Amino acid sequence: MNKELKILAVVVFFSILTYVGVEPFAHSQMHKHVDDPTYAYADLKDSGKKGDAVKGKELVTGAGACTGCHSLKAESLPAPMDALTSASAYGVNPPDLSNSGALYDEKFLADLIKNPAHALGVEHKFKDGAMHPMVGFYGAGGDIDQEIADMVAYLKSIAPTAENLTPKDAFESACGRCHSMRYDKWSKIGTDPSFKSDKEMYEYKAKVATYDEALKAYMGAMPPDLSIIIRARSHHFLSTFIENPQSQLEGTSMPRVGLTKDGEVKVMEYLTQIGDSSKDKRESLGPWVILFFVIFSVIAYFWKQSMWKDLH
Amino acid sequence: MANFEKAKSLGDWMNQRLGLDTVMRVMAYEYWIPKNINFLWAMGMILAMMFGVMLVSGIFLLMYYKPDAALAFDSVNYTIMTEVGYGWLWRHVHGVAASVVFLVIYIHMFTGIYYGSYKKGREMIWITGMLLFVTFSAEAFSGYMLPWGQMSYWAGMVITNLFSFGSLELNGVVEWIRGDYVPGDAFILRFFMLHVLLLPLAIMALIGLHFGALRIPHVNNQDGEEIDFDEAAKLYKEGKKKESKVIPFHPVFLSKDVFVMGVFLIFFFYLVFYHYGFALDPVNFDPADGLKTPAHIYPEWYFLWSYEILRPFSKDIGLIAFGFAQVAFFLLPFLDKSPNAVPASRRGLFNIWFWVMLVDMIVLSVMGKLPPEGAWNVIGLLSALTFIGLWIALPIITKLEKKV
Ligand code: HEM
């Protein structure tokens, strides 16, 4: 017995050595180190102003012009243009703003309203006078920082609480204009309908293709489908990438999205629901299967002992 | 015609027609195994069991998999993983088993090398074992193509490229193997055929042959003792179990194997449920894209050592070294000139050879995964040269070995 354990120790030692070498160690050398996300957006300044949601509402739906481009379902304000027309005008369909207050960091929102290319971290793409499709807010006559704080306060006041924001809504608002999710029938311009005829299907597909074409031209790269990105990238990669895409892929055309920690958790939850739908079942079945084999081994051990008892 | 009597039971009825008693006696109750063996001798049965696990899980996957460049990825990652009840379990079992089986194969091989179990009449066991290693490798590689992820595509590209044989530039051969200029529909279909039909058939035949090759020489033992099996079997049958050096395959040897299998399965299912990333590479969850080369292309962990023998050299020399590594292990019984079939610990220089070889192959594996840059390149080159040097040294040091 003693000897068997020594042999086992040798086998385990070399197996672990190999494992550590080809997995954790090799990966630590292959991928650059990026610190865990902090969601601090430390490069953005806090104006320190306290916003007034009532004034903010007037600005968002009026002088701020936000609803001139964005829909606001929370206030039953439809999008001024449909997704395809928007895409041909801006390259991408501006997202609905109902959930913005819950998803995005306050400092980020304020900076986004003032200077979108800066907040989104895509200034390198809009040099030499090229304009970001979301026009910055130039002020409505008063203190611009106060006005922005008012709008942010308003967006937060209409946003659902963390419990009421579904993971799917979080994804559609934050990522859905650029990324499809084909395992959940999401095609950037909406959820795929069921088709009554081939003609309907081809017409719809043509719309999606037209949108994709505009999006690709605007972004410079086609944003990938995210159906099982949760299995294709580590959790660490995704969270750091979402906080700041440049940290992981220098020069990537994906903008910084500006999510709060809660917002990121919601988006990840959705990516897990769709891309790793067996996670819960795996975790609930696992212990039982392992327990079965523990009992099996114990019984087998006694069988072996009884078989070998009069051999030595 | 033989004489049939009215059967007393179903068992008796079958026995008269199939000779089950005789079969069981020859295959199990009187198939003698030395008593002085340790759990490493259970690895062979674990391999046989794991092949069974792969066959069963594979059959379940086969009911939903679609071998088509446009459909393969989603048939695995959507249909099997989310729509089919427990499809995810079959896939994880199949994928993790494919990886773990190689760990067990390597343990089984190094056990054979350590105890000299390829010598003195056991050469055919070793050679059929190596044929199993090669067919298992082909089986694993062809299976890896099927989900049609980024690694399927690019590993398929790189490995099939080897068949242009370097400067010979036999691109026609590569195209013939792929059925196209680049991996595509034809490529998936033929690897699908290999994976689910031809190679499993070959493996089953080879397992039969491997078992058959064990029959006459019997398995070795941990002391390198030469046992007179007839003598020992006689003692056992007379009830002198303590004095006899052997035990029957069934139920005595098997009772130990089953215990080792149980412990192994605890480990295996832990991996299936909680730690499968090493076997189901994340990169392969990105769909195949012929226009987007992944940042790092590397084979599965069990091919890394031979990949690293290819990589540090220039194209042609690398290929020759690679070819050498593939045949060297086959020739082991003939390159080892020593008269001793005893554990390496009692074989002087060979003992050193064994441990250096083991460590060298681990180093090669790690270097095979790392990006080929700077110090890694140098270490990779040195360990590849060590590997080749060890095989050249083997006949010499074993020739010098004295009889123990
Ligand atoms: C992959 C499928 C394989 C299966 C199912 C298999 C199965 C077995 C079984 C059941 C035994 C007898 C019990 C034991 O000693 O473990 C055995 C012995 C042996 N196998 Fe394998 N084997 C496989 C692969 C290999 C490979 C790749 C090699 C090495 C090249 C190999 C070399 C040997 C040797 C040398 C023995 C004799 C051990 C001794 O006499 O002590 N086998 N195999």
mmCIF file of N, CA, C and O in Angstrom, chain A residues 226-311:
data_model
loop_
_atom_site.group_PDB
_atom_site.id
_atom_site.type_symbol
_atom_site.label_atom_id
_atom_site.label_comp_id
_atom_site.label_asym_id
_atom_site.label_seq_id
_atom_site.Cartn_x
_atom_site.Cartn_y
_atom_site.Cartn_z
ATOM 1 N N LEU A 226 -22.160 37.449 -30.393
ATOM 2 C CA LEU A 226 -21.683 37.153 -29.034
ATOM 3 C C LEU A 226 -22.356 35.930 -28.400
ATOM 4 O O LEU A 226 -22.265 35.729 -27.190
ATOM 5 N N SER A 227 -23.012 35.090 -29.224
ATOM 6 C CA SER A 227 -23.775 33.967 -28.671
ATOM 7 C C SER A 227 -23.004 33.107 -27.671
ATOM 8 O O SER A 227 -23.535 32.742 -26.637
ATOM 9 N N ILE A 228 -21.770 32.732 -28.001
ATOM 10 C CA ILE A 228 -21.051 31.910 -27.012
ATOM 11 C C ILE A 228 -19.690 32.520 -26.692
ATOM 12 O O ILE A 228 -18.743 31.811 -26.363
ATOM 13 N N ILE A 229 -19.662 33.853 -26.722
ATOM 14 C CA ILE A 229 -18.404 34.524 -26.380
ATOM 15 C C ILE A 229 -17.995 34.187 -24.941
ATOM 16 O O ILE A 229 -16.822 34.170 -24.609
ATOM 17 N N ILE A 230 -18.984 33.849 -24.109
ATOM 18 C CA ILE A 230 -18.688 33.541 -22.697
ATOM 19 C C ILE A 230 -17.824 32.287 -22.589
ATOM 20 O O ILE A 230 -17.078 32.133 -21.624
ATOM 21 N N ARG A 231 -17.908 31.380 -23.583
ATOM 22 C CA ARG A 231 -17.040 30.202 -23.568
ATOM 23 C C ARG A 231 -15.741 30.465 -24.327
ATOM 24 O O ARG A 231 -14.775 29.739 -24.184
ATOM 25 N N ALA A 232 -15.763 31.485 -25.195
ATOM 26 C CA ALA A 232 -14.589 31.720 -26.040
ATOM 27 C C ALA A 232 -13.563 32.634 -25.385
ATOM 28 O O ALA A 232 -12.404 32.673 -25.795
ATOM 29 N N ARG A 233 -13.995 33.423 -24.395
ATOM 30 C CA ARG A 233 -13.070 34.317 -23.694
ATOM 31 C C ARG A 233 -13.222 34.087 -22.202
ATOM 32 O O ARG A 233 -14.290 33.713 -21.731
ATOM 33 N N SER A 234 -12.156 34.392 -21.478
ATOM 34 C CA SER A 234 -12.250 34.242 -20.024
ATOM 35 C C SER A 234 -13.104 35.374 -19.455
ATOM 36 O O SER A 234 -13.293 36.416 -20.088
ATOM 37 N N HIS A 235 -13.595 35.157 -18.268
ATOM 38 C CA HIS A 235 -14.366 36.185 -17.580
ATOM 39 C C HIS A 235 -13.527 37.447 -17.423
ATOM 40 O O HIS A 235 -13.993 38.567 -17.639
ATOM 41 N N HIS A 236 -12.272 37.240 -17.069
ATOM 42 C CA HIS A 236 -11.365 38.376 -16.878
ATOM 43 C C HIS A 236 -11.211 39.171 -18.179
ATOM 44 O O HIS A 236 -11.278 40.393 -18.179
ATOM 45 N N PHE A 237 -11.028 38.466 -19.280
ATOM 46 C CA PHE A 237 -10.880 39.161 -20.554
ATOM 47 C C PHE A 237 -12.119 39.993 -20.844
ATOM 48 O O PHE A 237 -12.037 41.174 -21.187
ATOM 49 N N LEU A 238 -13.286 39.385 -20.703
ATOM 50 C CA LEU A 238 -14.516 40.092 -21.056
ATOM 51 C C LEU A 238 -14.720 41.327 -20.192
ATOM 52 O O LEU A 238 -15.033 42.406 -20.706
ATOM 53 N N SER A 239 -14.533 41.178 -18.871
ATOM 54 C CA SER A 239 -14.826 42.339 -18.028
ATOM 55 C C SER A 239 -13.829 43.473 -18.279
ATOM 56 O O SER A 239 -14.213 44.634 -18.337
ATOM 57 N N THR A 240 -12.562 43.141 -18.479
ATOM 58 C CA THR A 240 -11.600 44.212 -18.749
ATOM 59 C C THR A 240 -11.836 44.804 -20.139
ATOM 60 O O THR A 240 -11.717 46.010 -20.337
ATOM 61 N N PHE A 241 -12.220 43.960 -21.068
ATOM 62 C CA PHE A 241 -12.462 44.434 -22.432
ATOM 63 C C PHE A 241 -13.672 45.362 -22.462
ATOM 64 O O PHE A 241 -13.673 46.397 -23.133
ATOM 65 N N ILE A 242 -14.718 44.999 -21.726
ATOM 66 C CA ILE A 242 -15.917 45.836 -21.728
ATOM 67 C C ILE A 242 -15.616 47.177 -21.063
ATOM 68 O O ILE A 242 -16.047 48.221 -21.525
ATOM 69 N N GLU A 243 -14.829 47.149 -19.982
ATOM 70 C CA GLU A 243 -14.512 48.419 -19.320
ATOM 71 C C GLU A 243 -13.687 49.307 -20.240
ATOM 72 O O GLU A 243 -13.906 50.505 -20.344
ATOM 73 N N ASN A 244 -12.712 48.709 -20.909
ATOM 74 C CA ASN A 244 -11.869 49.492 -21.798
ATOM 75 C C ASN A 244 -11.304 48.586 -22.896
ATOM 76 O O ASN A 244 -10.277 47.954 -22.712
ATOM 77 N N PRO A 245 -11.958 48.568 -24.055
ATOM 78 C CA PRO A 245 -11.531 47.634 -25.124
ATOM 79 C C PRO A 245 -10.057 47.776 -25.489
ATOM 80 O O PRO A 245 -9.395 46.794 -25.802
ATOM 81 N N GLN A 246 -9.539 49.015 -25.410
ATOM 82 C CA GLN A 246 -8.146 49.221 -25.818
ATOM 83 C C GLN A 246 -7.173 48.480 -24.904
ATOM 84 O O GLN A 246 -6.066 48.160 -25.305
ATOM 85 N N SER A 247 -7.594 48.212 -23.652
ATOM 86 C CA SER A 247 -6.681 47.553 -22.720
ATOM 87 C C SER A 247 -6.307 46.165 -23.230
ATOM 88 O O SER A 247 -5.193 45.699 -23.036
ATOM 89 N N GLN A 248 -7.236 45.490 -23.886
ATOM 90 C CA GLN A 248 -6.966 44.131 -24.354
ATOM 91 C C GLN A 248 -6.584 44.098 -25.832
ATOM 92 O O GLN A 248 -5.727 43.322 -26.232
ATOM 93 N N LEU A 249 -7.266 44.891 -26.649
ATOM 94 C CA LEU A 249 -6.999 44.869 -28.096
ATOM 95 C C LEU A 249 -6.652 46.290 -28.532
ATOM 96 O O LEU A 249 -7.535 47.074 -28.859
ATOM 97 N N GLU A 250 -5.362 46.582 -28.534
ATOM 98 C CA GLU A 250 -4.978 47.940 -28.882
ATOM 99 C C GLU A 250 -5.418 48.277 -30.291
ATOM 100 O O GLU A 250 -5.260 47.478 -31.205
ATOM 101 N N GLY A 251 -6.006 49.459 -30.446
ATOM 102 C CA GLY A 251 -6.411 49.908 -31.770
ATOM 103 C C GLY A 251 -7.737 49.328 -32.230
ATOM 104 O O GLY A 251 -8.171 49.566 -33.357
ATOM 105 N N THR A 252 -8.434 48.578 -31.366
ATOM 106 C CA THR A 252 -9.708 48.000 -31.781
ATOM 107 C C THR A 252 -10.739 49.098 -32.017
ATOM 108 O O THR A 252 -10.655 50.178 -31.427
ATOM 109 N N SER A 253 -11.693 48.811 -32.896
ATOM 110 C CA SER A 253 -12.671 49.837 -33.227
ATOM 111 C C SER A 253 -13.890 49.778 -32.319
ATOM 112 O O SER A 253 -14.790 50.579 -32.431
ATOM 113 N N MET A 254 -13.919 48.843 -31.391
ATOM 114 C CA MET A 254 -15.049 48.833 -30.467
ATOM 115 C C MET A 254 -14.892 49.976 -29.470
ATOM 116 O O MET A 254 -13.849 50.130 -28.855
ATOM 117 N N PRO A 255 -15.926 50.803 -29.316
ATOM 118 C CA PRO A 255 -15.802 51.923 -28.383
ATOM 119 C C PRO A 255 -15.863 51.452 -26.931
ATOM 120 O O PRO A 255 -16.328 50.357 -26.638
ATOM 121 N N ARG A 256 -15.404 52.317 -26.047
ATOM 122 C CA ARG A 256 -15.594 52.070 -24.614
ATOM 123 C C ARG A 256 -17.069 52.271 -24.329
ATOM 124 O O ARG A 256 -17.658 53.277 -24.724
ATOM 125 N N VAL A 257 -17.681 51.314 -23.659
ATOM 126 C CA VAL A 257 -19.132 51.365 -23.494
ATOM 127 C C VAL A 257 -19.543 52.162 -22.260
ATOM 128 O O VAL A 257 -20.604 52.780 -22.233
ATOM 129 N N GLY A 258 -18.699 52.161 -21.210
ATOM 130 C CA GLY A 258 -18.979 52.998 -20.045
ATOM 131 C C GLY A 258 -19.936 52.407 -19.031
ATOM 132 O O GLY A 258 -20.635 53.131 -18.324
ATOM 133 N N LEU A 259 -19.982 51.090 -18.924
ATOM 134 C CA LEU A 259 -20.917 50.460 -17.986
ATOM 135 C C LEU A 259 -20.464 50.635 -16.538
ATOM 136 O O LEU A 259 -19.273 50.696 -16.251
ATOM 137 N N THR A 260 -21.453 50.680 -15.635
ATOM 138 C CA THR A 260 -21.137 50.575 -14.212
ATOM 139 C C THR A 260 -20.875 49.109 -13.908
ATOM 140 O O THR A 260 -21.131 48.238 -14.741
ATOM 141 N N LYS A 261 -20.435 48.851 -12.674
ATOM 142 C CA LYS A 261 -20.205 47.459 -12.301
ATOM 143 C C LYS A 261 -21.496 46.645 -12.416
ATOM 144 O O LYS A 261 -21.516 45.556 -12.984
ATOM 145 N N ASP A 262 -22.593 47.225 -11.913
ATOM 146 C CA ASP A 262 -23.877 46.520 -11.990
ATOM 147 C C ASP A 262 -24.266 46.236 -13.436
ATOM 148 O O ASP A 262 -24.769 45.160 -13.762
ATOM 149 N N GLY A 263 -24.039 47.242 -14.278
ATOM 150 C CA GLY A 263 -24.383 47.085 -15.688
ATOM 151 C C GLY A 263 -23.600 45.931 -16.305
ATOM 152 O O GLY A 263 -24.143 45.111 -17.053
ATOM 153 N N GLU A 264 -22.319 45.878 -15.952
ATOM 154 C CA GLU A 264 -21.490 44.803 -16.511
ATOM 155 C C GLU A 264 -21.965 43.438 -16.027
ATOM 156 O O GLU A 264 -22.043 42.480 -16.795
ATOM 157 N N VAL A 265 -22.323 43.376 -14.750
ATOM 158 C CA VAL A 265 -22.788 42.100 -14.199
ATOM 159 C C VAL A 265 -24.032 41.630 -14.958
ATOM 160 O O VAL A 265 -24.155 40.457 -15.319
ATOM 161 N N LYS A 266 -24.931 42.575 -15.255
ATOM 162 C CA LYS A 266 -26.152 42.212 -15.993
ATOM 163 C C LYS A 266 -25.812 41.687 -17.390
ATOM 164 O O LYS A 266 -26.368 40.682 -17.843
ATOM 165 N N VAL A 267 -24.942 42.408 -18.071
ATOM 166 C CA VAL A 267 -24.587 41.989 -19.429
ATOM 167 C C VAL A 267 -23.946 40.599 -19.395
ATOM 168 O O VAL A 267 -24.284 39.717 -20.182
ATOM 169 N N MET A 268 -23.053 40.380 -18.444
ATOM 170 C CA MET A 268 -22.388 39.073 -18.327
ATOM 171 C C MET A 268 -23.408 37.982 -18.033
ATOM 172 O O MET A 268 -23.271 36.856 -18.512
ATOM 173 N N GLU A 269 -24.402 38.329 -17.215
ATOM 174 C CA GLU A 269 -25.417 37.353 -16.868
ATOM 175 C C GLU A 269 -26.139 36.898 -18.139
ATOM 176 O O GLU A 269 -26.406 35.715 -18.337
ATOM 177 N N TYR A 270 -26.426 37.859 -18.991
ATOM 178 C CA TYR A 270 -27.101 37.512 -20.236
ATOM 179 C C TYR A 270 -26.197 36.654 -21.128
ATOM 180 O O TYR A 270 -26.634 35.635 -21.679
ATOM 181 N N LEU A 271 -24.944 37.055 -21.242
ATOM 182 C CA LEU A 271 -24.018 36.280 -22.079
ATOM 183 C C LEU A 271 -23.930 34.838 -21.565
ATOM 184 O O LEU A 271 -23.828 33.889 -22.349
ATOM 185 N N THR A 272 -24.002 34.675 -20.237
ATOM 186 C CA THR A 272 -23.941 33.332 -19.654
ATOM 187 C C THR A 272 -25.232 32.551 -19.924
ATOM 188 O O THR A 272 -25.187 31.383 -20.305
ATOM 189 N N GLN A 273 -26.371 33.240 -19.733
ATOM 190 C CA GLN A 273 -27.659 32.576 -19.985
ATOM 191 C C GLN A 273 -27.706 31.968 -21.377
ATOM 192 O O GLN A 273 -28.178 30.853 -21.572
ATOM 193 N N ILE A 274 -27.231 32.725 -22.364
ATOM 194 C CA ILE A 274 -27.340 32.255 -23.743
ATOM 195 C C ILE A 274 -26.174 31.350 -24.125
ATOM 196 O O ILE A 274 -26.356 30.312 -24.746
ATOM 197 N N GLY A 275 -24.966 31.755 -23.740
ATOM 198 C CA GLY A 275 -23.781 31.044 -24.239
ATOM 199 C C GLY A 275 -23.386 29.846 -23.394
ATOM 200 O O GLY A 275 -22.656 28.970 -23.847
ATOM 201 N N ASP A 276 -23.847 29.806 -22.152
ATOM 202 C CA ASP A 276 -23.464 28.691 -21.283
ATOM 203 C C ASP A 276 -24.705 28.259 -20.517
ATOM 204 O O ASP A 276 -24.717 28.215 -19.293
ATOM 205 N N SER A 277 -25.744 27.904 -21.275
ATOM 206 C CA SER A 277 -27.048 27.687 -20.658
ATOM 207 C C SER A 277 -27.073 26.458 -19.756
ATOM 208 O O SER A 277 -27.992 26.282 -18.972
ATOM 209 N N SER A 278 -26.056 25.606 -19.877
ATOM 210 C CA SER A 278 -26.060 24.405 -19.043
ATOM 211 C C SER A 278 -25.377 24.635 -17.696
ATOM 212 O O SER A 278 -25.267 23.710 -16.899
ATOM 213 N N LYS A 279 -24.928 25.855 -17.450
ATOM 214 C CA LYS A 279 -24.142 26.105 -16.235
ATOM 215 C C LYS A 279 -24.875 25.654 -14.974
ATOM 216 O O LYS A 279 -24.311 24.938 -14.145
ATOM 217 N N ASP A 280 -26.136 26.053 -14.820
ATOM 218 C CA ASP A 280 -26.877 25.700 -13.602
ATOM 219 C C ASP A 280 -27.047 24.191 -13.478
ATOM 220 O O ASP A 280 -26.859 23.615 -12.414
ATOM 221 N N LYS A 281 -27.404 23.559 -14.616
ATOM 222 C CA LYS A 281 -27.613 22.107 -14.584
ATOM 223 C C LYS A 281 -26.306 21.402 -14.247
ATOM 224 O O LYS A 281 -26.274 20.432 -13.499
ATOM 225 N N ARG A 282 -25.211 21.922 -14.833
ATOM 226 C CA ARG A 282 -23.910 21.321 -14.576
ATOM 227 C C ARG A 282 -23.608 21.376 -13.088
ATOM 228 O O ARG A 282 -23.217 20.401 -12.475
ATOM 229 N N GLU A 283 -23.837 22.554 -12.518
ATOM 230 C CA GLU A 283 -23.469 22.731 -11.117
ATOM 231 C C GLU A 283 -24.382 21.952 -10.184
ATOM 232 O O GLU A 283 -23.969 21.574 -9.090
ATOM 233 N N SER A 284 -25.632 21.713 -10.599
ATOM 234 C CA SER A 284 -26.484 20.954 -9.685
ATOM 235 C C SER A 284 -26.292 19.443 -9.851
ATOM 236 O O SER A 284 -26.431 18.690 -8.905
ATOM 237 N N LEU A 285 -25.932 18.999 -11.048
ATOM 238 C CA LEU A 285 -25.748 17.557 -11.263
ATOM 239 C C LEU A 285 -24.374 17.074 -10.781
ATOM 240 O O LEU A 285 -24.243 15.958 -10.276
ATOM 241 N N GLY A 286 -23.371 17.936 -10.941
ATOM 242 C CA GLY A 286 -21.987 17.552 -10.643
ATOM 243 C C GLY A 286 -21.787 16.826 -9.319
ATOM 244 O O GLY A 286 -21.261 15.711 -9.290
ATOM 245 N N PRO A 287 -22.216 17.427 -8.208
ATOM 246 C CA PRO A 287 -21.959 16.783 -6.906
ATOM 247 C C PRO A 287 -22.552 15.380 -6.818
ATOM 248 O O PRO A 287 -21.947 14.492 -6.201
ATOM 249 N N TRP A 288 -23.716 15.146 -7.436
ATOM 250 C CA TRP A 288 -24.351 13.836 -7.339
ATOM 251 C C TRP A 288 -23.561 12.779 -8.083
ATOM 252 O O TRP A 288 -23.373 11.660 -7.591
ATOM 253 N N VAL A 289 -23.086 13.138 -9.276
ATOM 254 C CA VAL A 289 -22.304 12.175 -10.049
ATOM 255 C C VAL A 289 -21.019 11.832 -9.299
ATOM 256 O O VAL A 289 -20.622 10.666 -9.192
ATOM 257 N N ILE A 290 -20.396 12.857 -8.738
ATOM 258 C CA ILE A 290 -19.150 12.610 -8.021
ATOM 259 C C ILE A 290 -19.416 11.763 -6.777
ATOM 260 O O ILE A 290 -18.688 10.806 -6.502
ATOM 261 N N LEU A 291 -20.506 12.082 -6.082
ATOM 262 C CA LEU A 291 -20.865 11.282 -4.900
ATOM 263 C C LEU A 291 -21.076 9.821 -5.287
ATOM 264 O O LEU A 291 -20.626 8.903 -4.596
ATOM 265 N N PHE A 292 -21.743 9.616 -6.425
ATOM 266 C CA PHE A 292 -21.971 8.246 -6.896
ATOM 267 C C PHE A 292 -20.650 7.483 -7.016
ATOM 268 O O PHE A 292 -20.519 6.355 -6.550
ATOM 269 N N PHE A 293 -19.663 8.127 -7.626
ATOM 270 C CA PHE A 293 -18.407 7.410 -7.828
ATOM 271 C C PHE A 293 -17.587 7.278 -6.550
ATOM 272 O O PHE A 293 -16.776 6.361 -6.427
ATOM 273 N N VAL A 294 -17.823 8.171 -5.591
ATOM 274 C CA VAL A 294 -17.165 7.997 -4.294
ATOM 275 C C VAL A 294 -17.711 6.726 -3.642
ATOM 276 O O VAL A 294 -16.947 5.861 -3.191
ATOM 277 N N ILE A 295 -19.030 6.602 -3.633
ATOM 278 C CA ILE A 295 -19.641 5.396 -3.037
ATOM 279 C C ILE A 295 -19.204 4.146 -3.802
ATOM 280 O O ILE A 295 -18.817 3.132 -3.224
ATOM 281 N N PHE A 296 -19.224 4.255 -5.133
ATOM 282 C CA PHE A 296 -18.770 3.159 -5.990
ATOM 283 C C PHE A 296 -17.353 2.725 -5.586
ATOM 284 O O PHE A 296 -17.084 1.533 -5.425
ATOM 285 N N SER A 297 -16.456 3.700 -5.387
ATOM 286 C CA SER A 297 -15.065 3.361 -5.071
ATOM 287 C C SER A 297 -14.956 2.699 -3.713
ATOM 288 O O SER A 297 -14.147 1.784 -3.529
ATOM 289 N N VAL A 298 -15.760 3.178 -2.761
ATOM 290 C CA VAL A 298 -15.697 2.582 -1.426
ATOM 291 C C VAL A 298 -16.120 1.114 -1.502
ATOM 292 O O VAL A 298 -15.434 0.223 -0.979
ATOM 293 N N ILE A 299 -17.224 0.858 -2.196
ATOM 294 C CA ILE A 299 -17.685 -0.532 -2.334
ATOM 295 C C ILE A 299 -16.631 -1.361 -3.062
ATOM 296 O O ILE A 299 -16.279 -2.473 -2.649
ATOM 297 N N ALA A 300 -16.075 -0.796 -4.144
ATOM 298 C CA ALA A 300 -15.058 -1.519 -4.906
ATOM 299 C C ALA A 300 -13.854 -1.820 -4.029
ATOM 300 O O ALA A 300 -13.236 -2.884 -4.144
ATOM 301 N N TYR A 301 -13.543 -0.885 -3.125
ATOM 302 C CA TYR A 301 -12.391 -1.100 -2.254
ATOM 303 C C TYR A 301 -12.621 -2.318 -1.365
ATOM 304 O O TYR A 301 -11.745 -3.175 -1.210
ATOM 305 N N PHE A 302 -13.833 -2.410 -0.810
ATOM 306 C CA PHE A 302 -14.107 -3.563 0.061
ATOM 307 C C PHE A 302 -14.133 -4.871 -0.733
ATOM 308 O O PHE A 302 -13.683 -5.905 -0.257
ATOM 309 N N TRP A 303 -14.626 -4.813 -1.941
ATOM 310 C CA TRP A 303 -14.599 -5.995 -2.809
ATOM 311 C C TRP A 303 -13.159 -6.447 -3.023
ATOM 312 O O TRP A 303 -12.806 -7.615 -2.859
ATOM 313 N N LYS A 304 -12.314 -5.477 -3.360
ATOM 314 C CA LYS A 304 -10.911 -5.794 -3.608
ATOM 315 C C LYS A 304 -10.277 -6.400 -2.349
ATOM 316 O O LYS A 304 -9.594 -7.432 -2.418
ATOM 317 N N GLN A 305 -10.541 -5.766 -1.191
ATOM 318 C CA GLN A 305 -9.966 -6.283 0.055
ATOM 319 C C GLN A 305 -10.389 -7.728 0.285
ATOM 320 O O GLN A 305 -9.587 -8.564 0.669
ATOM 321 N N SER A 306 -11.662 -8.031 0.026
ATOM 322 C CA SER A 306 -12.125 -9.390 0.282
ATOM 323 C C SER A 306 -11.505 -10.372 -0.712
ATOM 324 O O SER A 306 -11.191 -11.509 -0.372
ATOM 325 N N MET A 307 -11.294 -9.934 -1.941
ATOM 326 C CA MET A 307 -10.690 -10.797 -2.948
ATOM 327 C C MET A 307 -9.220 -11.075 -2.657
ATOM 328 O O MET A 307 -8.676 -12.125 -2.986
ATOM 329 N N TRP A 308 -8.541 -10.094 -2.100
ATOM 330 C CA TRP A 308 -7.089 -10.197 -1.930
ATOM 331 C C TRP A 308 -6.703 -10.655 -0.527
ATOM 332 O O TRP A 308 -5.516 -10.801 -0.243
ATOM 333 N N LYS A 309 -7.701 -10.876 0.362
ATOM 334 C CA LYS A 309 -7.316 -11.037 1.767
ATOM 335 C C LYS A 309 -6.490 -12.299 2.026
ATOM 336 O O LYS A 309 -5.550 -12.267 2.793
ATOM 337 N N ASP A 310 -6.770 -13.400 1.313
ATOM 338 C CA ASP A 310 -5.946 -14.574 1.612
ATOM 339 C C ASP A 310 -4.866 -14.840 0.555
ATOM 340 O O ASP A 310 -4.488 -15.971 0.297
ATOM 341 N N LEU A 311 -4.395 -13.755 -0.059
ATOM 342 C CA LEU A 311 -3.339 -13.919 -1.066
ATOM 343 C C LEU A 311 -1.953 -13.750 -0.467
ATOM 344 O O LEU A 311 -0.964 -14.205 -1.023
#
